[in-house]
Amino acid sequence: MRVPGAAALMLVVALSAGCTSEPPQGPRSSPDRLVNKSLTLKQKNGSALVTLVSVVESYVTDDYYASKPQSGNFVVVGLSFEHKTGEYSPSKVQFTLRTPNRETVTNSRSPLPFDKQFRSTTDSQLSAGRFLSGMIAFDTTYYPTLTLQAVDASGFIVGQWPLSGGEPIEGDGSFTRQISQSLTVKSRGSSAVITLVSLTQSTGGTRANQIPQSGAFIAARMRIEGTTGGYTLHRNVIRLRKPNGRDVTKYEGNGPHGVPADEQVPEYETIDSGEVVKFAIAFDTQPSPGSKLVIVDAGGHVVAEWPV
């Protein structure tokens, strides 16, 4: 078929325009959204002011060799660390994201250029006058309810930042009630002053065995000071007594993992006069009005109790 001259001219013009136009643009990253919310985080040997500087809800790279998101999307956060006290060691493994259904997203895959990544090295330890910053990527779909979590070496949450830009929260947001009530307990020629320092209702940590099967942990922080003889402490004697008289021990559910291992009540210890021992114990149970924290003797008789 012969194409008329005018039509042929129009086709050539259209093809020429198509050949000289800009190539179609691929997906692009969403813009950095500034947050600038800070918390002071503590470690055993120091502390730092940690700031969630920015959030990229959808990060896209044009690097062919970069990691590809299994979820279809990377969320990227920008963090800064400012020295406060002692020596603080930032590490990207400290940070995870919590999704709306409480799943934990780690940062094991990253599409970020090497010079943009927050890197955990021996040179990243903070000391007086030092400041560090960097970016961390998470392989997940963005939700406004995503929360950045800082966790300690035991997997417990020490700080939270809503990615939506809300105010950060110290710890895991648990409610702690200060008690500071002391009782003197006697046993076989020895005695000690036992103080219930505080009670915390917690939803646990980030690992599977740190999530309470009942939906809540009740954690008691206690202090024991020996007064006469050698008072013997055994973890089995501390129980949470429900209103119906049933005793909940620390071994029920995920109770053994309800507080960090280095804070837990010793299995068996003799406390001499003047010696002080501090510890925590967790019970995997929902709070019930009328419950009591009790200490029992070898015969199961209550020798001390505190309302919970």
GROMACS .gro file of N, CA and C in nm, residues 115-204:
model
  270
  115ASP      N    1   2.973   0.441   5.129
  115ASP     CA    2   3.005   0.563   5.204
  115ASP      C    3   2.884   0.623   5.274
  116LYS      N    4   2.764   0.570   5.246
  116LYS     CA    5   2.642   0.621   5.312
  116LYS      C    6   2.600   0.535   5.431
  117GLN      N    7   2.648   0.411   5.433
  117GLN     CA    8   2.603   0.317   5.535
  117GLN      C    9   2.660   0.350   5.672
  118PHE      N   10   2.578   0.320   5.774
  118PHE     CA   11   2.632   0.323   5.910
  118PHE      C   12   2.705   0.192   5.932
  119ARG      N   13   2.834   0.201   5.962
  119ARG     CA   14   2.917   0.082   5.974
  119ARG      C   15   2.961   0.064   6.118
  120SER      N   16   2.946  -0.058   6.167
  120SER     CA   17   2.988  -0.093   6.303
  120SER      C   18   3.130  -0.147   6.298
  121THR      N   19   3.225  -0.066   6.341
  121THR     CA   20   3.365  -0.107   6.340
  121THR      C   21   3.426  -0.073   6.476
  122THR      N   22   3.548  -0.119   6.493
  122THR     CA   23   3.617  -0.086   6.618
  122THR      C   24   3.643   0.063   6.629
  123ASP      N   25   3.639   0.132   6.514
  123ASP     CA   26   3.663   0.276   6.514
  123ASP      C   27   3.536   0.355   6.541
  124SER      N   28   3.421   0.285   6.556
  124SER     CA   29   3.295   0.356   6.574
  124SER      C   30   3.261   0.382   6.721
  125GLN      N   31   3.349   0.343   6.811
  125GLN     CA   32   3.323   0.367   6.953
  125GLN      C   33   3.327   0.516   6.984
  126LEU      N   34   3.224   0.562   7.055
  126LEU     CA   35   3.215   0.704   7.088
  126LEU      C   36   3.289   0.734   7.217
  127SER      N   37   3.369   0.838   7.213
  127SER     CA   38   3.433   0.890   7.334
  127SER      C   39   3.414   1.040   7.334
  128ALA      N   40   3.462   1.106   7.433
  128ALA     CA   41   3.439   1.250   7.449
  128ALA      C   42   3.471   1.327   7.320
  129GLY      N   43   3.373   1.408   7.276
  129GLY     CA   44   3.393   1.491   7.159
  129GLY      C   45   3.362   1.425   7.026
  130ARG      N   46   3.329   1.295   7.026
  130ARG     CA   47   3.304   1.224   6.900
  130ARG      C   48   3.157   1.227   6.862
  131PHE      N   49   3.136   1.228   6.729
  131PHE     CA   50   3.001   1.231   6.671
  131PHE      C   51   3.003   1.141   6.550
  132LEU      N   52   2.902   1.055   6.537
  132LEU     CA   53   2.892   0.964   6.424
  132LEU      C   54   2.754   0.974   6.360
  133SER      N   55   2.748   0.943   6.230
  133SER     CA   56   2.618   0.941   6.163
  133SER      C   57   2.624   0.841   6.048
  134GLY      N   58   2.507   0.801   6.001
  134GLY     CA   59   2.501   0.707   5.890
  134GLY      C   60   2.358   0.665   5.864
  135MET      N   61   2.340   0.581   5.763
  135MET     CA   62   2.207   0.537   5.722
  135MET      C   63   2.196   0.386   5.735
  136ILE      N   64   2.076   0.339   5.767
  136ILE     CA   65   2.047   0.196   5.780
  136ILE      C   66   1.923   0.164   5.698
  137ALA      N   67   1.929   0.056   5.621
  137ALA     CA   68   1.817   0.017   5.535
  137ALA      C   69   1.746  -0.106   5.591
  138PHE      N   70   1.614  -0.109   5.571
  138PHE     CA   71   1.531  -0.223   5.614
  138PHE      C   72   1.446  -0.269   5.496
  139ASP      N   73   1.446  -0.399   5.473
  139ASP     CA   74   1.373  -0.458   5.361
  139ASP      C   75   1.228  -0.481   5.404
  140THR      N   76   1.144  -0.379   5.383
  140THR     CA   77   1.003  -0.388   5.423
  140THR      C   78   0.920  -0.282   5.353
  141THR      N   79   0.792  -0.307   5.341
  141THR     CA   80   0.698  -0.206   5.295
  141THR      C   81   0.686  -0.097   5.401
  142TYR      N   82   0.670   0.027   5.357
  142TYR     CA   83   0.654   0.135   5.455
  142TYR      C   84   0.510   0.141   5.503
  143TYR      N   85   0.497   0.150   5.636
  143TYR     CA   86   0.367   0.175   5.700
  143TYR      C   87   0.386   0.295   5.793
  144PRO      N   88   0.286   0.383   5.803
  144PRO     CA   89   0.298   0.495   5.896
  144PRO      C   90   0.316   0.451   6.042
  145THR      N   91   0.276   0.326   6.072
  145THR     CA   92   0.286   0.277   6.210
  145THR      C   93   0.416   0.202   6.238
  146LEU      N   94   0.510   0.201   6.144
  146LEU     CA   95   0.640   0.138   6.169
  146LEU      C   96   0.712   0.211   6.281
  147THR      N   97   0.784   0.134   6.362
  147THR     CA   98   0.860   0.191   6.474
  147THR      C   99   1.004   0.143   6.467
  148LEU      N  100   1.096   0.237   6.476
  148LEU     CA  101   1.238   0.202   6.488
  148LEU      C  102   1.266   0.169   6.634
  149GLN      N  103   1.330   0.054   6.657
  149GLN     CA  104   1.360   0.009   6.793
  149GLN      C  105   1.511   0.000   6.812
  150ALA      N  106   1.558   0.049   6.926
  150ALA     CA  107   1.695   0.022   6.969
  150ALA      C  108   1.689  -0.087   7.074
  151VAL      N  109   1.769  -0.191   7.058
  151VAL     CA  110   1.765  -0.304   7.150
  151VAL      C  111   1.903  -0.324   7.213
  152ASP      N  112   1.904  -0.381   7.333
  152ASP     CA  113   2.031  -0.409   7.398
  152ASP      C  114   2.082  -0.546   7.355
  153ALA      N  115   2.194  -0.587   7.411
  153ALA     CA  116   2.256  -0.714   7.371
  153ALA      C  117   2.168  -0.834   7.402
  154SER      N  118   2.073  -0.818   7.495
  154SER     CA  119   1.983  -0.927   7.533
  154SER      C  120   1.856  -0.931   7.449
  155GLY      N  121   1.838  -0.830   7.363
  155GLY     CA  122   1.718  -0.826   7.280
  155GLY      C  123   1.604  -0.746   7.338
  156PHE      N  124   1.627  -0.677   7.451
  156PHE     CA  125   1.523  -0.595   7.512
  156PHE      C  126   1.528  -0.452   7.455
  157ILE      N  127   1.410  -0.395   7.442
  157ILE     CA  128   1.397  -0.263   7.378
  157ILE      C  129   1.439  -0.154   7.477
  158VAL      N  130   1.531  -0.067   7.432
  158VAL     CA  131   1.578   0.043   7.517
  158VAL      C  132   1.534   0.179   7.465
  159GLY      N  133   1.481   0.185   7.344
  159GLY     CA  134   1.432   0.311   7.289
  159GLY      C  135   1.351   0.286   7.164
  160GLN      N  136   1.254   0.376   7.136
  160GLN     CA  137   1.167   0.363   7.020
  160GLN      C  138   1.141   0.498   6.955
  161TRP      N  139   1.138   0.498   6.820
  161TRP     CA  140   1.105   0.618   6.745
  161TRP      C  141   0.996   0.584   6.642
  162PRO      N  142   0.877   0.639   6.652
  162PRO     CA  143   0.777   0.620   6.545
  162PRO      C  144   0.829   0.683   6.415
  163LEU      N  145   0.829   0.608   6.305
  163LEU     CA  146   0.879   0.663   6.180
  163LEU      C  147   0.789   0.773   6.125
  164SER      N  148   0.667   0.779   6.176
  164SER     CA  149   0.576   0.886   6.133
  164SER      C  150   0.622   1.023   6.182
  165GLY      N  151   0.713   1.025   6.281
  165GLY     CA  152   0.763   1.151   6.334
  165GLY      C  153   0.714   1.182   6.474
  166GLY      N  154   0.643   1.089   6.536
  166GLY     CA  155   0.595   1.110   6.673
  166GLY      C  156   0.709   1.114   6.773
  167GLU      N  157   0.676   1.145   6.897
  167GLU     CA  158   0.778   1.157   7.000
  167GLU      C  159   0.838   1.020   7.034
  168PRO      N  160   0.969   1.014   7.052
  168PRO     CA  161   1.033   0.887   7.088
  168PRO      C  162   0.998   0.846   7.231
  169ILE      N  163   1.020   0.718   7.260
  169ILE     CA  164   0.984   0.661   7.390
  169ILE      C  165   1.105   0.590   7.448
  170GLU      N  166   1.135   0.617   7.572
  170GLU     CA  167   1.242   0.545   7.640
  170GLU      C  168   1.196   0.403   7.672
  171GLY      N  169   1.288   0.308   7.661
  171GLY     CA  170   1.255   0.169   7.692
  171GLY      C  171   1.150   0.114   7.597
  172ASP      N  172   1.072   0.018   7.647
  172ASP     CA  173   0.969  -0.045   7.564
  172ASP      C  174   0.831   0.013   7.590
  173GLY      N  175   0.827   0.125   7.663
  173GLY     CA  176   0.699   0.189   7.691
  173GLY      C  177   0.624   0.127   7.807
  174SER      N  178   0.690   0.037   7.880
  174SER     CA  179   0.624  -0.030   7.993
  174SER      C  180   0.594   0.069   8.105
  175PHE      N  181   0.488   0.037   8.179
  175PHE     CA  182   0.452   0.118   8.295
  175PHE      C  183   0.522   0.063   8.417
  176THR      N  184   0.600   0.149   8.485
  176THR     CA  185   0.671   0.110   8.606
  176THR      C  186   0.617   0.187   8.725
  177ARG      N  187   0.586   0.114   8.831
  177ARG     CA  188   0.536   0.176   8.955
  177ARG      C  189   0.641   0.160   9.064
  178GLN      N  190   0.689   0.271   9.116
  178GLN     CA  191   0.786   0.268   9.224
  178GLN      C  192   0.716   0.227   9.355
  179ILE      N  193   0.774   0.131   9.425
  179ILE     CA  194   0.715   0.079   9.548
  179ILE      C  195   0.800   0.116   9.670
  180SER      N  196   0.925   0.070   9.671
  180SER     CA  197   1.022   0.102   9.778
  180SER      C  198   0.967   0.068   9.917
  181GLN      N  199   0.914  -0.051   9.931
  181GLN     CA  200   0.865  -0.098  10.061
  181GLN      C  201   0.953  -0.214  10.109
  182SER      N  202   0.999  -0.203  10.237
  182SER     CA  203   1.094  -0.301  10.292
  182SER      C  204   1.030  -0.383  10.403
  183LEU      N  205   1.069  -0.510  10.410
  183LEU     CA  206   1.025  -0.600  10.516
  183LEU      C  207   1.146  -0.679  10.566
  184THR      N  208   1.146  -0.711  10.695
  184THR     CA  209   1.251  -0.795  10.751
  184THR      C  210   1.205  -0.940  10.752
  185VAL      N  211   1.288  -1.027  10.696
  185VAL     CA  212   1.255  -1.169  10.685
  185VAL      C  213   1.358  -1.249  10.763
  186LYS      N  214   1.310  -1.347  10.844
  186LYS     CA  215   1.399  -1.431  10.924
  186LYS      C  216   1.391  -1.575  10.876
  187SER      N  217   1.506  -1.645  10.885
  187SER     CA  218   1.509  -1.784  10.844
  187SER      C  219   1.626  -1.856  10.909
  188ARG      N  220   1.596  -1.950  11.001
  188ARG     CA  221   1.696  -2.038  11.060
  188ARG      C  222   1.816  -1.961  11.116
  189GLY      N  223   1.790  -1.865  11.202
  189GLY     CA  224   1.897  -1.791  11.268
  189GLY      C  225   1.958  -1.681  11.186
  190SER      N  226   1.907  -1.655  11.067
  190SER     CA  227   1.956  -1.546  10.984
  190SER      C  228   1.840  -1.454  10.950
  191SER      N  229   1.874  -1.335  10.903
  191SER     CA  230   1.769  -1.240  10.865
  191SER      C  231   1.821  -1.147  10.757
  192ALA      N  232   1.727  -1.083  10.689
  192ALA     CA  233   1.760  -0.988  10.583
  192ALA      C  234   1.646  -0.890  10.568
  193VAL      N  235   1.680  -0.771  10.519
  193VAL     CA  236   1.579  -0.671  10.484
  193VAL      C  237   1.557  -0.680  10.332
  194ILE      N  238   1.435  -0.712  10.293
  194ILE     CA  239   1.403  -0.729  10.152
  194ILE      C  240   1.313  -0.613  10.108
  195THR      N  241   1.355  -0.545  10.003
  195THR     CA  242   1.281  -0.429   9.953
  195THR      C  243   1.226  -0.457   9.814
  196LEU      N  244   1.096  -0.438   9.799
  196LEU     CA  245   1.036  -0.438   9.665
  196LEU      C  246   1.054  -0.297   9.611
  197VAL      N  247   1.146  -0.281   9.518
  197VAL     CA  248   1.182  -0.148   9.466
  197VAL      C  249   1.076  -0.097   9.369
  198SER      N  250   1.038  -0.181   9.272
  198SER     CA  251   0.940  -0.137   9.172
  198SER      C  252   0.873  -0.256   9.106
  199LEU      N  253   0.761  -0.228   9.041
  199LEU     CA  254   0.688  -0.326   8.962
  199LEU      C  255   0.666  -0.271   8.822
  200THR      N  256   0.691  -0.356   8.723
  200THR     CA  257   0.676  -0.314   8.584
  200THR      C  258   0.585  -0.410   8.510
  201GLN      N  259   0.490  -0.355   8.435
  201GLN     CA  260   0.410  -0.437   8.346
  201GLN      C  261   0.466  -0.419   8.206
  202SER      N  262   0.511  -0.530   8.145
  202SER     CA  263   0.587  -0.523   8.020
  202SER      C  264   0.529  -0.616   7.916
  203THR      N  265   0.551  -0.580   7.788
  203THR     CA  266   0.513  -0.668   7.678
  203THR      C  267   0.633  -0.746   7.626
  204GLY      N  268   0.747  -0.736   7.694
  204GLY     CA  269   0.861  -0.820   7.661
  204GLY      C  270   0.957  -0.760   7.562
   0.00000   0.00000   0.00000
